[in-house]
Coordinates of C-alpha atoms in Angstrom, one line a residue:
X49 CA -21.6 211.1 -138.2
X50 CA -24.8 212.7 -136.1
X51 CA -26.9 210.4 -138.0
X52 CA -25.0 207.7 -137.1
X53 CA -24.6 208.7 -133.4
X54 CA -28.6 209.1 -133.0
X55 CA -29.0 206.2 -134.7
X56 CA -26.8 204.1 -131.7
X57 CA -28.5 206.1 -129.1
X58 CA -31.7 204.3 -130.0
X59 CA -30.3 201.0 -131.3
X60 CA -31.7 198.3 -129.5
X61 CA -29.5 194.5 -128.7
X62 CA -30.9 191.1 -127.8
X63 CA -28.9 189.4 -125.1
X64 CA -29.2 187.1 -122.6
X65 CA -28.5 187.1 -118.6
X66 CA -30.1 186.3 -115.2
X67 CA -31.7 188.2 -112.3
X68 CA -29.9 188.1 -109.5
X69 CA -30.3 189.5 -105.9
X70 CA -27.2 190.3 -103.7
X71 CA -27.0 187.6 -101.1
X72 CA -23.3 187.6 -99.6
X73 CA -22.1 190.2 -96.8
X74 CA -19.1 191.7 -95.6
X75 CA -19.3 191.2 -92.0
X76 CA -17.2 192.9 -89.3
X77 CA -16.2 190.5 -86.3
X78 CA -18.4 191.5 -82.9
X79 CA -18.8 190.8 -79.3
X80 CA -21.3 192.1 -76.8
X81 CA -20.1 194.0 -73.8
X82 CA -22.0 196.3 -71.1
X83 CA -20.0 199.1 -69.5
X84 CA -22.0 201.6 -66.6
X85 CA -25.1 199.8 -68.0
X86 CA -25.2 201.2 -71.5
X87 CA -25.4 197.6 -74.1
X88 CA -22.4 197.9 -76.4
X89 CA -20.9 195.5 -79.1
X90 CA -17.3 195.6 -80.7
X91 CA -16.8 197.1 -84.1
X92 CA -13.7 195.1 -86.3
X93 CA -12.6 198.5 -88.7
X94 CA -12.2 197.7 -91.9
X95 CA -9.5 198.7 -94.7
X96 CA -10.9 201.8 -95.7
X97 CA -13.7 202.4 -93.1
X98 CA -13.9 206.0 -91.5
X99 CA -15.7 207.2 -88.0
X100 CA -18.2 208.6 -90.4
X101 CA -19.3 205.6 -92.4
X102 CA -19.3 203.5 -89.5
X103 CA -21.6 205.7 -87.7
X104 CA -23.9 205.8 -90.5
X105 CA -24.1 202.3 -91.1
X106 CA -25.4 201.4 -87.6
X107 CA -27.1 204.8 -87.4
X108 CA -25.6 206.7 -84.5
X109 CA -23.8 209.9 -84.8
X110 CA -19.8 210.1 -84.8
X111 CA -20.4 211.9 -81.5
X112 CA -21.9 209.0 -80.0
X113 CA -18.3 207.1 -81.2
X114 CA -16.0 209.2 -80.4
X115 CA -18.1 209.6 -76.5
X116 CA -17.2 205.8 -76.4
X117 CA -13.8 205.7 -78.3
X118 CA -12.1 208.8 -77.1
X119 CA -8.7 207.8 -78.9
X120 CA -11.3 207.6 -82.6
X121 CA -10.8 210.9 -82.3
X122 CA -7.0 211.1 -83.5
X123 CA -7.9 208.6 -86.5
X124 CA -8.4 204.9 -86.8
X125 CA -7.3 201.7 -88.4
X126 CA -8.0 199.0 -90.0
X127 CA -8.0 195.5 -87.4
X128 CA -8.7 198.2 -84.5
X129 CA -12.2 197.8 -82.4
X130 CA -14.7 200.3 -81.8
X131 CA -17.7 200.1 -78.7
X132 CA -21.1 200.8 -80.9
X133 CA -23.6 201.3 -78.8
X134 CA -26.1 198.2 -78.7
X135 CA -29.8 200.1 -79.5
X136 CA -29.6 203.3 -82.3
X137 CA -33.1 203.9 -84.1
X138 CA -35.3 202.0 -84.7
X139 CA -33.1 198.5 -84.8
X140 CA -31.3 196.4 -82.3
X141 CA -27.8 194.7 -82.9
X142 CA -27.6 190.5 -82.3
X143 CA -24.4 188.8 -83.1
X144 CA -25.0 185.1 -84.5
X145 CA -23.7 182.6 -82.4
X146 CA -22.5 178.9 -81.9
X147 CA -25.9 176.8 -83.3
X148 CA -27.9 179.6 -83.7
X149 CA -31.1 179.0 -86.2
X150 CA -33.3 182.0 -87.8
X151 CA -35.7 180.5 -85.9
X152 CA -34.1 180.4 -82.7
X153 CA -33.0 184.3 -83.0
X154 CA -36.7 184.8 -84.2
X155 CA -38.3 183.2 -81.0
X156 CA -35.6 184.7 -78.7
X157 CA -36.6 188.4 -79.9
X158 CA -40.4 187.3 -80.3
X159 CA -41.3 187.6 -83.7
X160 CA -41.2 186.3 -87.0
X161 CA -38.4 185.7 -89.4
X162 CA -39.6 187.3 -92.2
X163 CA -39.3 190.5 -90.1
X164 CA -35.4 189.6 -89.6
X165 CA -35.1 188.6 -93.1
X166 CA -37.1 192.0 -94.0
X167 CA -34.3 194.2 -92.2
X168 CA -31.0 192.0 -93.4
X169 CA -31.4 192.1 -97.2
X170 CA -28.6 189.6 -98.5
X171 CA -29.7 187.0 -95.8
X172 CA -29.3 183.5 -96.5
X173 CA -28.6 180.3 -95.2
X174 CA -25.0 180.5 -96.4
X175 CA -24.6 183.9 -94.8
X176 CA -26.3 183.3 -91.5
X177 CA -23.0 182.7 -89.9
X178 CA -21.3 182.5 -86.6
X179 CA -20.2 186.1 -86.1
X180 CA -22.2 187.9 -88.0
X181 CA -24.0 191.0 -87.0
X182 CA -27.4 191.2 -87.9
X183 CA -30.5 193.7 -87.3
X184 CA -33.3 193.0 -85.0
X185 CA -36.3 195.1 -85.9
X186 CA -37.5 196.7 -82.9
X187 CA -40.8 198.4 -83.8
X188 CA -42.2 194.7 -85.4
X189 CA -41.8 192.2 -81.7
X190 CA -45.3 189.6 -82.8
X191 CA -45.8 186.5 -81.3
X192 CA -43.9 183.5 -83.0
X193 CA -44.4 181.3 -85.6
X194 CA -46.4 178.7 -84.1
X195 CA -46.0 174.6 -85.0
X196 CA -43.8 172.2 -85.0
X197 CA -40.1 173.6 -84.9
X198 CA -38.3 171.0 -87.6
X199 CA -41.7 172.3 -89.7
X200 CA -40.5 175.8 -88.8
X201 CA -37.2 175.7 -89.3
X202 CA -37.9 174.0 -92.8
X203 CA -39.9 177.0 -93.6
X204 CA -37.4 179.6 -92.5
X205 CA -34.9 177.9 -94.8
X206 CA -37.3 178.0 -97.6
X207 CA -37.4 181.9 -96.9
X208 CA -33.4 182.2 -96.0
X209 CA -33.5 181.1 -100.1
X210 CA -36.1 181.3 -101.9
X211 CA -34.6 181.0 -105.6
X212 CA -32.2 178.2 -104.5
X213 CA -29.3 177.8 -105.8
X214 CA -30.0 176.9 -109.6
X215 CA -30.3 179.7 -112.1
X216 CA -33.9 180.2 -113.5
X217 CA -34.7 179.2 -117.1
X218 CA -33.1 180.0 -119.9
X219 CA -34.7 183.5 -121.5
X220 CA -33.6 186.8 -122.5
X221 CA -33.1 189.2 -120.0
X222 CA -33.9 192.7 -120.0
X223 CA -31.1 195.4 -118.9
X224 CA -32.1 198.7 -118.7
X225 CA -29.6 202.1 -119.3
X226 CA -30.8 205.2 -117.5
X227 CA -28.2 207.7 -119.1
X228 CA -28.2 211.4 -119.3
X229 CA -27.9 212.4 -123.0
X230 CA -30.0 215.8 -122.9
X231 CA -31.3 215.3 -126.2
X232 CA -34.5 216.8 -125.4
X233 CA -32.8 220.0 -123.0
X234 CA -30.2 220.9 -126.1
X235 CA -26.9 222.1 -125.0
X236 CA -26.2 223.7 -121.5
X237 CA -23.8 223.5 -118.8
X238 CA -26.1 221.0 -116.9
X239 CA -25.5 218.6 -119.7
X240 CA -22.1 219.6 -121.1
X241 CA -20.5 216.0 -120.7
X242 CA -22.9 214.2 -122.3
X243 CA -20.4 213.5 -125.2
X244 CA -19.1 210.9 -122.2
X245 CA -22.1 209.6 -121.7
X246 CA -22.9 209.0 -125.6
X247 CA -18.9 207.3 -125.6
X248 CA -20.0 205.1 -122.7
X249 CA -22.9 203.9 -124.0
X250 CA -20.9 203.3 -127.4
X251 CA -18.6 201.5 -125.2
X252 CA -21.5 199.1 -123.4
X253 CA -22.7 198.1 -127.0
X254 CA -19.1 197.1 -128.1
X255 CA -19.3 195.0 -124.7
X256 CA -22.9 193.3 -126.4
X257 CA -21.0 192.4 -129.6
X258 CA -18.1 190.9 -127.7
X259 CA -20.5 188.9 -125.7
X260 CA -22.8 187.7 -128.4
X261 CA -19.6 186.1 -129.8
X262 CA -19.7 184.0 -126.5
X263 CA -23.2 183.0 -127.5
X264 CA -24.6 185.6 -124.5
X265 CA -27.5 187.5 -125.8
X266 CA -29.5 190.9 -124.0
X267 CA -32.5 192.6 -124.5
X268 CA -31.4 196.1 -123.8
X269 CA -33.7 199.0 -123.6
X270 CA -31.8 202.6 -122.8
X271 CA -33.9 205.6 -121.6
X272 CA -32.5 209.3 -121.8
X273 CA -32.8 210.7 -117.9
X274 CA -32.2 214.4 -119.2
X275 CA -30.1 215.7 -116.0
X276 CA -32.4 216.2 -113.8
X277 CA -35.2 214.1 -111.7
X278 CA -38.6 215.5 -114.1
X279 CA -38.6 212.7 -116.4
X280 CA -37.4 210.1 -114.4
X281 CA -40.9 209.0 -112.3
X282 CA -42.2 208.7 -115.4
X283 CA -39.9 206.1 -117.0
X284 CA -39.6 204.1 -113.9
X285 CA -43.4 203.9 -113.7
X286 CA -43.2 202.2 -117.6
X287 CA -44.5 198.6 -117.9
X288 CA -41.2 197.7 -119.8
X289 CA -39.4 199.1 -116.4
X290 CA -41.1 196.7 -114.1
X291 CA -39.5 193.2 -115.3
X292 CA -36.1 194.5 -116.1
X293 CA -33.4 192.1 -114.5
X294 CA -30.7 194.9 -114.3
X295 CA -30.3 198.8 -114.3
X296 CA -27.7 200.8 -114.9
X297 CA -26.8 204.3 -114.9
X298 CA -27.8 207.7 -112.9
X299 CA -25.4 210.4 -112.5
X300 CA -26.9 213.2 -109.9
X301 CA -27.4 212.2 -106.6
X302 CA -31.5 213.0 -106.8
X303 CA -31.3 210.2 -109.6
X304 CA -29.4 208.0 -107.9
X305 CA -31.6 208.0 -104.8
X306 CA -34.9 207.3 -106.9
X307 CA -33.7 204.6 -108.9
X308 CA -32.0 202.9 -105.6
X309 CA -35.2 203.1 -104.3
X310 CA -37.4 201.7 -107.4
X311 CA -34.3 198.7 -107.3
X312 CA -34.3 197.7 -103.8
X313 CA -38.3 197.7 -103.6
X314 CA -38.4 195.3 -106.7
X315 CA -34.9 193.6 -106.2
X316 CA -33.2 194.7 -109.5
X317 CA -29.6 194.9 -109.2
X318 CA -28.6 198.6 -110.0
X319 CA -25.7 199.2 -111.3
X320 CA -23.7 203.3 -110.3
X321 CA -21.0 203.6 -113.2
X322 CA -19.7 207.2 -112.6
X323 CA -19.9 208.9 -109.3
X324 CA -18.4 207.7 -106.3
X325 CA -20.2 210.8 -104.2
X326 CA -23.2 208.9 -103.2
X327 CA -24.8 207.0 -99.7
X328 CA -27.2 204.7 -101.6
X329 CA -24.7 201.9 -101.2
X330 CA -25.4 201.9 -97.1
X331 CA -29.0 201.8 -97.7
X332 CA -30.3 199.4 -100.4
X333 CA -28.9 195.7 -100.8
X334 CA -29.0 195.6 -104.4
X335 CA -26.5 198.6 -105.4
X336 CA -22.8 198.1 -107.0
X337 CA -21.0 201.0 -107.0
X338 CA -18.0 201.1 -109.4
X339 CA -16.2 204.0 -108.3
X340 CA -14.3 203.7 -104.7
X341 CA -15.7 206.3 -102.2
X342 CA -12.9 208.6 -101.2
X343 CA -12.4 207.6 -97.8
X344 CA -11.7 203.7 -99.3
X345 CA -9.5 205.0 -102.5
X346 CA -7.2 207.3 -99.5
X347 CA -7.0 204.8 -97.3
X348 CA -5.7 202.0 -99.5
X349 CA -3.7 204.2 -101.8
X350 CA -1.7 205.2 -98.4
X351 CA -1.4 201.7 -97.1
X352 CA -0.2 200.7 -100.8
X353 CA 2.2 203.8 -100.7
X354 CA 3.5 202.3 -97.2
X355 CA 4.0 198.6 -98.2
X356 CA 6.3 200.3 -101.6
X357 CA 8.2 203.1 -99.9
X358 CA 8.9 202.1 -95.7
X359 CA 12.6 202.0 -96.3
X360 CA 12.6 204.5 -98.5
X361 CA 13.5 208.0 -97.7
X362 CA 10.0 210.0 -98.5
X363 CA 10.1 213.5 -99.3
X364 CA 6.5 215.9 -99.3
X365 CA 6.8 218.7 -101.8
X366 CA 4.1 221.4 -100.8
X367 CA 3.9 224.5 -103.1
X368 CA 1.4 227.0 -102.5
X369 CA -1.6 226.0 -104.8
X370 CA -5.6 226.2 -104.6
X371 CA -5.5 222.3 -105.8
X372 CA -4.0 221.0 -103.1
X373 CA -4.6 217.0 -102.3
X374 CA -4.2 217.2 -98.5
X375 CA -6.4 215.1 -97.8
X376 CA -4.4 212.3 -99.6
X377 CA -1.0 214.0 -97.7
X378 CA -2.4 213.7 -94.2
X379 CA -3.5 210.1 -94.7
X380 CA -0.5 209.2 -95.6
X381 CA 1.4 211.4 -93.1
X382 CA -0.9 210.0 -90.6
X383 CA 0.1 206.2 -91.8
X384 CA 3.7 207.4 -91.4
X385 CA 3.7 208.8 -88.1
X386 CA 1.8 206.3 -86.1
X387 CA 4.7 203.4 -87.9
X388 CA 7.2 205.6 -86.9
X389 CA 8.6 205.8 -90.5
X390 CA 10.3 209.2 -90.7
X391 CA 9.7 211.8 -93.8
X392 CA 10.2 215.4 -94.7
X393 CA 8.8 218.6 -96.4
X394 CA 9.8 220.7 -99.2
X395 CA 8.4 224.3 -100.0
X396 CA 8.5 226.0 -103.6
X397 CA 11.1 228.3 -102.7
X398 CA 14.5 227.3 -103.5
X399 CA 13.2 224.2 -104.5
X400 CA 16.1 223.0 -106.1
X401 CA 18.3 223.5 -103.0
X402 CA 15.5 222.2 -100.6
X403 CA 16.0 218.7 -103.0
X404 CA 19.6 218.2 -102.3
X405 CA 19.5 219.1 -98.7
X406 CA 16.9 216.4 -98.5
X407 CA 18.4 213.5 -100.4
X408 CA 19.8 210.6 -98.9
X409 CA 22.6 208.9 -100.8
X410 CA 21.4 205.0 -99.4
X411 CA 18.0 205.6 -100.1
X412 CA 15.1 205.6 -102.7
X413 CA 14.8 208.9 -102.4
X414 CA 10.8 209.4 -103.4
X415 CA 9.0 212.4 -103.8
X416 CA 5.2 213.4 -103.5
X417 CA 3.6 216.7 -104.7
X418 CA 0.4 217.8 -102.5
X419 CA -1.2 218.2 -105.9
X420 CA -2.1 216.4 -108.9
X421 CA -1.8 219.5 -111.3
X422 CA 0.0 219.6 -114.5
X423 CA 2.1 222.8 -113.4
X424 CA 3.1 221.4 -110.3
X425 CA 3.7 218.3 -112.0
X426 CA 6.1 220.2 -115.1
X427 CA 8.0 222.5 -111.9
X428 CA 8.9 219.1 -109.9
X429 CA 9.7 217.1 -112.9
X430 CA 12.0 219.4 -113.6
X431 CA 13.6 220.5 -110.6
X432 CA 14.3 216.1 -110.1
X433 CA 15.7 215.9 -113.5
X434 CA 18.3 219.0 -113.0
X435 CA 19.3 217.0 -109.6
X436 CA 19.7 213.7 -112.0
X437 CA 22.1 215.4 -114.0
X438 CA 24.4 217.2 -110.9
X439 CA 23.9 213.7 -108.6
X440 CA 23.5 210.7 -111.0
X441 CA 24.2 208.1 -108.4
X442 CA 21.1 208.9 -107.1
X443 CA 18.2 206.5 -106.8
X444 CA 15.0 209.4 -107.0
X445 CA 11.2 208.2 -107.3
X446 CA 7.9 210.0 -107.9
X447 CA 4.4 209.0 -106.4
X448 CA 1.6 211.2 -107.9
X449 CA -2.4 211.1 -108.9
X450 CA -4.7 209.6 -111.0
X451 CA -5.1 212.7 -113.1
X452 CA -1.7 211.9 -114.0
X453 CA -2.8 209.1 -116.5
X454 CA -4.1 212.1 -118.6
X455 CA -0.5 213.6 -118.4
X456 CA 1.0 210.5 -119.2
X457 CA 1.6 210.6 -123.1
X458 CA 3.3 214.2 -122.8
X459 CA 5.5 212.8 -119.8
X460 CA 6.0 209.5 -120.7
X461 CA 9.9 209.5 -121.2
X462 CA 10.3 211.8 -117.5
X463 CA 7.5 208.8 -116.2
X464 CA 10.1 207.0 -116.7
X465 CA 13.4 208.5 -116.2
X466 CA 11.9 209.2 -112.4
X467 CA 10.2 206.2 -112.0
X468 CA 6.6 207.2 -111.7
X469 CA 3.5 205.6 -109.5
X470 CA 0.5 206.6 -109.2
X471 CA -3.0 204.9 -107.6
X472 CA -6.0 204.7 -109.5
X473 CA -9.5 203.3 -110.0
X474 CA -9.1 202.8 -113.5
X475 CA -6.2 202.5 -115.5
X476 CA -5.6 201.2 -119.7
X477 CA -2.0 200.5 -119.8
X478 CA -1.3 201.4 -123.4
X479 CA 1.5 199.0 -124.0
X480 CA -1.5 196.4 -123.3
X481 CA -2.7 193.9 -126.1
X482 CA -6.0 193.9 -125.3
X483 CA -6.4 197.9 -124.4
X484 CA -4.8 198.4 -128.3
X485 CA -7.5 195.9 -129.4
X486 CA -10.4 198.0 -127.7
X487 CA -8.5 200.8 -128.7
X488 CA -8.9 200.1 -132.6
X489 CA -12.2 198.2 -132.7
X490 CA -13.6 201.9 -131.4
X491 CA -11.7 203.6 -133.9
X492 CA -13.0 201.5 -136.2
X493 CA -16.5 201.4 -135.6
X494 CA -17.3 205.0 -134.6
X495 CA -14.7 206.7 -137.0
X496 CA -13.1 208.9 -134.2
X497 CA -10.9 208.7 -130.9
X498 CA -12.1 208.2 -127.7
X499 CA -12.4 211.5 -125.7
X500 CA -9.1 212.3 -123.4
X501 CA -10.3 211.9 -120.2
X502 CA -10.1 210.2 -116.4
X503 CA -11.6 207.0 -117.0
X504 CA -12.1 206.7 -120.5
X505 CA -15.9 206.7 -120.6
X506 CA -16.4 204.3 -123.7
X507 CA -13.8 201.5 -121.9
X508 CA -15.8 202.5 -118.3
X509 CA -18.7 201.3 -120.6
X510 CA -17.2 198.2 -122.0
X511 CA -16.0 197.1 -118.8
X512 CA -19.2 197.3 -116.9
X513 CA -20.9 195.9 -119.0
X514 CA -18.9 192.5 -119.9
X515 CA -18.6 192.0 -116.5
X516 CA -21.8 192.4 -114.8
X517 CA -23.3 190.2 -117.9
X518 CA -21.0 187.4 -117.7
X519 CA -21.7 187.4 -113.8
X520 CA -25.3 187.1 -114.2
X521 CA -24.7 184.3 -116.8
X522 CA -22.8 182.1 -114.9
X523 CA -24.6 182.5 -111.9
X524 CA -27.6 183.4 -112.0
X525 CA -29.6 184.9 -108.8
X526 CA -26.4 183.6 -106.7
X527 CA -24.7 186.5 -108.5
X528 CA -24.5 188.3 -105.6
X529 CA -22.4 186.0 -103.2
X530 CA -19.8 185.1 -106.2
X531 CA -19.5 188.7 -107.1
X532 CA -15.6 188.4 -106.8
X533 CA -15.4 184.8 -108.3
X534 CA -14.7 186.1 -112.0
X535 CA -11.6 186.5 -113.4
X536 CA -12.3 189.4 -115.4
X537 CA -9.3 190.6 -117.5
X538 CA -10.4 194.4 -117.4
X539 CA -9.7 197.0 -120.3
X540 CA -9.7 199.6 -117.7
X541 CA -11.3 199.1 -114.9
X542 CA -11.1 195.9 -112.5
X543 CA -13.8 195.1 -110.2
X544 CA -13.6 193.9 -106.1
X545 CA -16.6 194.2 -104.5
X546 CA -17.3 194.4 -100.8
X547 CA -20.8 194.6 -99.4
X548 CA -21.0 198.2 -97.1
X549 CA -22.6 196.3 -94.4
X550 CA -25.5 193.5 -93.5
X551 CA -28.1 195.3 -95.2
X552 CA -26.9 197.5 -97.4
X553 CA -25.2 197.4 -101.0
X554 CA -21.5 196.7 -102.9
X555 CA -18.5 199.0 -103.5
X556 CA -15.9 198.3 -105.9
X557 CA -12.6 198.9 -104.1
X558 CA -10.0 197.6 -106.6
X559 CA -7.2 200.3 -106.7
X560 CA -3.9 199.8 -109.2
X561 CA -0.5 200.7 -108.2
X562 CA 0.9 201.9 -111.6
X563 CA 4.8 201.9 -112.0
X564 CA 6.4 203.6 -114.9
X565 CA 9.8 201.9 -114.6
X566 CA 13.7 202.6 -116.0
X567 CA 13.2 199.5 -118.4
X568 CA 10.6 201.6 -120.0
X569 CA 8.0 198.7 -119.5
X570 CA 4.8 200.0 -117.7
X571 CA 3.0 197.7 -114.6
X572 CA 0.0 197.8 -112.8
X573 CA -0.4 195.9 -109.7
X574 CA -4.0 195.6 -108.0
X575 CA -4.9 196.4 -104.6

């Protein structure tokens, strides 16, 4: 079985796919204003979008925000407006308006367009839009381009899109893994999980076999990181490195950052499959993300929660516990109070008596635990059941965690006696077709189960990599503005993609709703 593992980890697969460079953005809504002579444009917050990320995407401090939006402080929402200030850094903020050419903006600022296009990665002549906010360079003013403007304008369309919009030849493409196995540091704590890294990578070549039965090919090379940053300069500076088409992997933050860097410089696409703890996205154009950043995942989870349960009557239960999700609890309580939908709070003590106080008779009556851990999980279960039994009549829910999945085949028969939902990035619903097909083509061709964990690492692997490869197939270096075009029926994990800001990168911020319901039949709904 080692034999055969070391064997994999060196296996190399030819396929076929394209290059393609991110060219479609996710554009807030702005307008200009000046208030006691300090420049400041309007801010359209996104689903999902905290003080915090704002600030950093048009690098000024929260501080500065919250100076100008004093009511920021208390939270914010999504379709609500924020004053940035107009200058921050070294960049200056122009909306795009009514008949606006690159070349126009260009000569209004006095300098060239490639010095626009340098600062708005993405930039195109499909996304230079009415509306849309885009940097002016402030340290580059030149003189501008001189000649004939039809001339001009024809050769700032040639540099709006270079490629076109036709893929490039036919040939194989080279896709590079840049996974932390350890094999050369032997077994420590730094590199414990690599048994999920060796299952994901099993996972991305079971993806290869499925596509070469659509007549897609890859060259794939796969390069072991270690876990830290020492060997990394070194494989990036490989000849083999420098044509690649696509990178994935990475899995500190110090490994991230590098291969961002090496990415954006060259315009590879780079693909981050595990960690959802990283800024890279706001920095470099050609990053997707695939797991949700926290403040997203929160954010849509409660706004899911709210469009489910509004009528219902919601009940917190908040034990004493190191594990608490509060962060998840005060989003949601947050939600609640400013729609003025009512709830209440349960302790541990007397728990059972707490319940039927709380219950209404006319309602849903749905409960959520501040934590997503299995002994809070087996006291509330319990405590719900024993009021099922004295109060049948009543209609009782549960909301929980995405650690819950992992619960799930212990608790599947309370799951659905309470009727259970959770949110999560990735889900397999095991009553699936296609998840039992995975399931037993792994079983089959590594002789073993796929490790118990939240996400399964060898479907994670699958996943990514049928869908980034069918992307680049069909369309080529315009990849990037039909990122959400495929219909991608996902193992476990579903892909939307929304670009941080003008100039930076992608975040997948598909989230399911998964109901365990009466009937016994299992549902997730995407978000």
């Amino acid at each position: 079985m080692m034999i055969r593992r070391l064997f994999i980890l060196f296996l190399l697969v030819n396929i076929q796919l394209y290059n393609v460079k991110s060219e479609k953005a996710f554009y807030p809504e702005a307008t200009f204003f000046a208030q006691q002579e300090e420049m400041y444009f309007l801010h359209t917050v996104e689903r999902g979008q905290t003080v915090f990320s704002i600030s950093r995407m048009y690098n000024v401090s929260p501080d500065t925000i919250y100076r100008l939006n004093p009511e920021s402080e208390s939270g914010i929402r999504a379709g609500s407006r924020l004053k940035i200030p107009q200058e921050s850094g070294s960049y200056f903020y122009h909306t795009i308006q009514p008949k606006e050419t690159l070349y126009s903006v260009s000569r209004m600022y006095q300098m060239k367009g490639e010095d626009i296009l340098d600062v708005n990665p993405g930039l195109s002549i499909e996304t230079f839009t009415v509306g849309r906010i885009i940097r002016i360079p402030t340290n580059r003013v030149t003189t501008p381009m001189e000649g004939d403007e039809d001339d001009n304008r024809k050769a700032t369309n040639s540099l709006l899109n270079p490629s076109g919009k036709e893929k490039r030849e036919m040939q194989p493409v080279k896709v590079a893994l840049l996974l932390p196995f350890g094999l050369k540091e032997g077994t420590s704590p730094q590199n414990a999980g690599n048994n999920r890294i060796v299952e994901y990578y099993e996972g991305f070549l079971l993806a290869l076999k499925e596509l070469k039965k659509q007549g897609i090919s890859v060259d794939l090379q796969v390069y072991d990181t270690g876990s830290g940053v020492d060997l990394l300069p070194e494989l990036l500076e490989k000849a083999s490195m420098q044509d690649v088409h696509l990178i994935i992997g990475g899995l500190s933050d110090k490994q991230i950052k590098l291969i961002a860097t090496f990415s954006s410089e060259r315009g590879i696409p780079y693909v981050i499959p595990f960690t959802s703890k990283t800024d890279e996205p706001l920095n470099h154009h050609t990053v997707y993300q695939i797991s949700t950043p926290q403040s997203y995942l929160l954010s849509k989870a409660s706004a899911a929660f709210y469009e489910k349960y509004r009528h219902a009557n919601i009940i917190f239960y908040v034990p004493e516990s190191s594990k608490n999700k509060m962060d998840f609890i005060e989003v949601v309580q947050k939600d609640l109070d400013t729609k003025g939908v009512p709830y209440q709070v349960v302790k541990e003590e007397n728990l059972f008596y707490e319940i039927q106080v709380a219950l209404s008779p006319t309602q849903n009556n749905v409960f959520i635990p501040s934590d997503d851990t299995l002994e809070t999980l087996s006291v509330l279960t319990s405590a719900l059941k024993s009021v099922m039994e004295t109060s049948p009549q009543t209609e009782i829910s549960l909301f929980g965690y995405p650690a819950w999945q992992i619960y799930s085949p212990k608790y599947t028969s309370d799951f659905f006696l309470l009727n259970v939902t959770f949110y999560s990035i990735f889900y397999a619903n095991p009553t699936s077709p296609k998840v039992k097909s995975f399931h037993n083509r792994f079983i089959q061709w590594y002789s073993r189960e796929m490790i118990n964990t939240y996400p399964k690492y060898g479907m994670l692997g699958y996943d990514t990599g049928v869908f980034f490869v069918q992307l680049l197939d069909k369309y080529g270096t315009a990849a990037g503005v039909n990122v959400n075009k495929p219909d991608y029926a996902s193992v476990q994990t579903d892909f939307h993609f929304e670009r941080v800001n003008n100039w930076g990168g992608f975040i997948n911020t598909n989230i399911y709703m998964v109901e365990f319901k009466p009937d016994l039949t299992i549902t997730s709904t995407r978000y």
